[in-house]
Coordinates of C-alpha atoms in Angstrom, one line a residue:
M1 CA 97.1 161.1 45.2
N2 CA 95.4 158.4 43.1
R3 CA 97.6 155.4 43.3
I4 CA 100.2 154.1 45.7
S5 CA 102.4 151.3 44.5
P6 CA 104.2 148.8 46.7
A7 CA 107.8 149.9 46.7
S8 CA 110.5 147.6 47.7
S9 CA 112.9 150.0 49.3
P10 CA 112.6 153.2 51.3
S11 CA 115.1 155.0 49.0
P12 CA 113.6 157.7 46.8
A13 CA 112.7 156.7 43.2
P14 CA 111.2 158.7 40.3
R15 CA 108.1 156.4 40.2
V16 CA 106.5 154.3 42.9
S17 CA 106.7 150.7 41.7
P18 CA 108.2 147.6 43.0
N19 CA 111.9 147.1 42.2
G20 CA 113.2 144.1 40.3
S21 CA 111.4 141.9 37.8
S22 CA 112.1 138.3 36.9
N23 CA 111.2 136.9 33.5
A24 CA 113.3 133.9 34.2
S25 CA 111.9 130.5 33.3
N26 CA 112.7 127.2 34.9
N27 CA 112.5 123.9 33.1
N28 CA 110.5 121.5 35.2
S29 CA 109.6 118.0 34.4
N30 CA 105.8 117.5 34.2
G31 CA 106.0 113.8 35.2
N32 CA 105.9 112.5 31.6
G33 CA 109.6 113.1 31.0
N34 CA 108.6 116.2 29.0
R35 CA 110.0 119.6 30.0
S36 CA 107.6 122.4 30.5
K37 CA 108.4 126.1 31.1
T38 CA 106.9 127.7 34.2
K39 CA 107.5 131.3 35.2
T40 CA 109.3 131.9 38.4
P41 CA 107.2 134.2 40.6
E42 CA 108.5 137.7 41.1
V43 CA 110.0 138.0 44.6
I44 CA 109.8 141.5 46.0
P45 CA 110.8 142.3 49.6
P46 CA 108.1 143.4 52.1
T47 CA 107.6 147.1 52.6
T48 CA 105.3 149.5 54.5
L49 CA 102.6 151.8 53.4
Q50 CA 104.6 154.7 54.8
N51 CA 107.6 153.7 52.6
C52 CA 105.3 153.6 49.5
I53 CA 103.9 157.1 50.3
A54 CA 107.5 158.4 51.0
T55 CA 108.7 157.1 47.7
F56 CA 105.6 158.5 45.8
T57 CA 106.2 162.0 47.4
S58 CA 110.0 162.1 47.1
P59 CA 111.6 164.7 44.9
E60 CA 112.0 163.6 41.2
T61 CA 114.5 165.2 38.9
I62 CA 113.2 165.8 35.4
P63 CA 116.1 164.4 33.1
T64 CA 115.4 166.6 30.1
P65 CA 116.4 170.2 30.6
L66 CA 113.5 172.6 30.2
S67 CA 113.3 176.3 29.4
C68 CA 112.8 178.6 32.4
V69 CA 109.8 180.8 31.9
K70 CA 111.6 183.9 33.3
C71 CA 115.1 183.7 31.9
K72 CA 114.5 181.3 28.9
A73 CA 117.7 179.4 29.8
K74 CA 117.6 175.6 29.7
Q75 CA 117.7 174.1 33.2
V76 CA 117.3 170.8 35.0
F77 CA 114.2 170.9 37.2
S78 CA 112.8 168.8 39.9
K79 CA 109.3 168.2 41.1
Q80 CA 107.7 166.8 44.2
I81 CA 104.2 165.8 45.2
K82 CA 103.0 167.0 48.5
L83 CA 99.5 166.8 50.0
H84 CA 97.9 170.2 50.4
N85 CA 94.2 169.9 51.2
L86 CA 93.6 166.6 53.1
P87 CA 90.3 165.0 52.4
R88 CA 88.0 163.6 55.1
N89 CA 88.3 160.2 53.5
L90 CA 91.5 158.9 52.0
V91 CA 91.4 156.0 49.5
L92 CA 94.8 154.5 48.7
H93 CA 95.1 152.1 45.7
L94 CA 98.0 149.6 45.9
K95 CA 99.3 148.8 42.5
R96 CA 99.1 145.0 42.4
F97 CA 99.6 144.5 38.7
R98 CA 102.6 145.2 36.5
R99 CA 103.7 144.1 33.1
N100 CA 101.0 141.3 32.8
K101 CA 101.9 140.0 36.3
K102 CA 100.1 140.0 39.6
L103 CA 102.3 141.5 42.4
S104 CA 101.8 139.7 45.8
N105 CA 104.4 141.4 47.8
T106 CA 103.7 142.3 51.5
V107 CA 102.7 145.9 52.2
E108 CA 102.2 146.4 55.9
F109 CA 99.7 149.1 56.6
P110 CA 98.8 150.6 59.9
A111 CA 95.4 151.0 61.6
V112 CA 96.3 154.6 62.3
L113 CA 98.1 156.5 59.5
D114 CA 99.7 159.9 60.1
V115 CA 100.3 161.7 56.8
A116 CA 102.0 164.7 58.3
P117 CA 105.4 163.9 56.8
F118 CA 103.9 164.0 53.3
T119 CA 102.0 167.2 53.6
K120 CA 102.9 170.8 53.0
T121 CA 103.7 172.5 56.3
G122 CA 100.8 173.8 58.2
A123 CA 98.3 171.0 57.5
T124 CA 96.1 170.2 60.4
S125 CA 94.4 167.0 61.4
T126 CA 96.7 164.6 59.6
V127 CA 95.8 161.4 61.4
Y128 CA 93.6 158.8 59.6
M129 CA 91.9 155.7 60.9
L130 CA 91.6 152.5 58.8
N131 CA 87.9 151.7 58.1
A132 CA 87.9 149.3 55.2
I133 CA 90.0 147.2 52.9
V134 CA 89.3 145.6 49.6
N135 CA 91.4 142.5 48.8
H136 CA 92.1 140.8 45.5
E137 CA 92.9 137.1 45.7
G138 CA 93.9 135.2 42.6
G139 CA 95.9 136.0 39.5
L140 CA 96.1 138.4 36.6
H141 CA 93.3 136.9 34.5
Q142 CA 91.1 135.6 37.3
G143 CA 90.5 136.4 40.9
H144 CA 88.1 137.2 43.6
Y145 CA 87.5 140.3 45.7
N146 CA 86.5 140.4 49.3
C147 CA 86.7 143.1 52.0
Y148 CA 87.1 144.0 55.6
I149 CA 84.9 146.7 57.1
K150 CA 85.0 148.3 60.5
K151 CA 81.7 149.2 62.3
N152 CA 81.4 150.3 65.9
K153 CA 85.1 149.4 66.6
E154 CA 84.6 145.8 65.3
W155 CA 86.0 144.3 62.1
F156 CA 84.0 142.2 59.7
R157 CA 85.1 140.1 56.7
C158 CA 82.7 140.1 53.8
Q159 CA 83.1 137.1 51.7
D160 CA 80.5 136.7 49.0
D161 CA 77.2 136.2 50.9
K162 CA 78.8 135.6 54.3
V163 CA 80.0 138.1 56.9
Y164 CA 82.4 137.0 59.7
L165 CA 83.4 138.9 62.8
V166 CA 87.3 139.0 62.9
E167 CA 90.0 140.4 65.1
E168 CA 92.0 143.5 64.0
E169 CA 95.2 141.5 64.0
A170 CA 93.7 139.3 61.2
V171 CA 92.8 142.4 59.2
L172 CA 96.3 144.0 59.5
G173 CA 97.9 140.7 58.8
D174 CA 96.2 140.2 55.4
N175 CA 98.7 142.6 53.8
C176 CA 99.6 140.4 50.7
T177 CA 96.2 140.8 49.1
A178 CA 95.2 144.3 50.1
Y179 CA 94.2 146.3 47.0
L180 CA 92.3 149.3 48.3
L181 CA 92.7 150.9 51.7
F182 CA 90.0 153.3 53.1
Y183 CA 91.0 155.7 55.8
S184 CA 89.0 158.5 57.4
R185 CA 89.6 161.4 59.8

């Protein structure tokens, strides 16, 4: 599983991407009596990492009938992604950019992630612990990356050349800028 996109609803969808887009423009006065066009930011409801993974792994119907290899008849098929061999380290990439826009919706992620519902039956050791987060602050054409890392049960925020000790609540509460999540078993 390479990328997990923030989904806006727990209902199954063919692709994992935020629902809704707004290309609406508002006319605002810039103080000089002139009107300028500014884009309204896209508002996407909050979701959870588990909802994103559930949407990503939900069954998808292939709309174009395909020929069956056995009987050669045209049939409608469906496909579903399931995790088979779980890695020791799991890196999840939250899709934060779409159609030349930065997505800043809230994706709540847990400190402990159980991927059992998304695996093929029989998978063992499906619980992962959050160890690091890479954040992206800024917009589409400019921004800044920083990260949180966990060492000896303590969380640290790395901001350029400074490192700060932080509480786990601050780490889990920074869910609007999370870009990469690093879990391990």
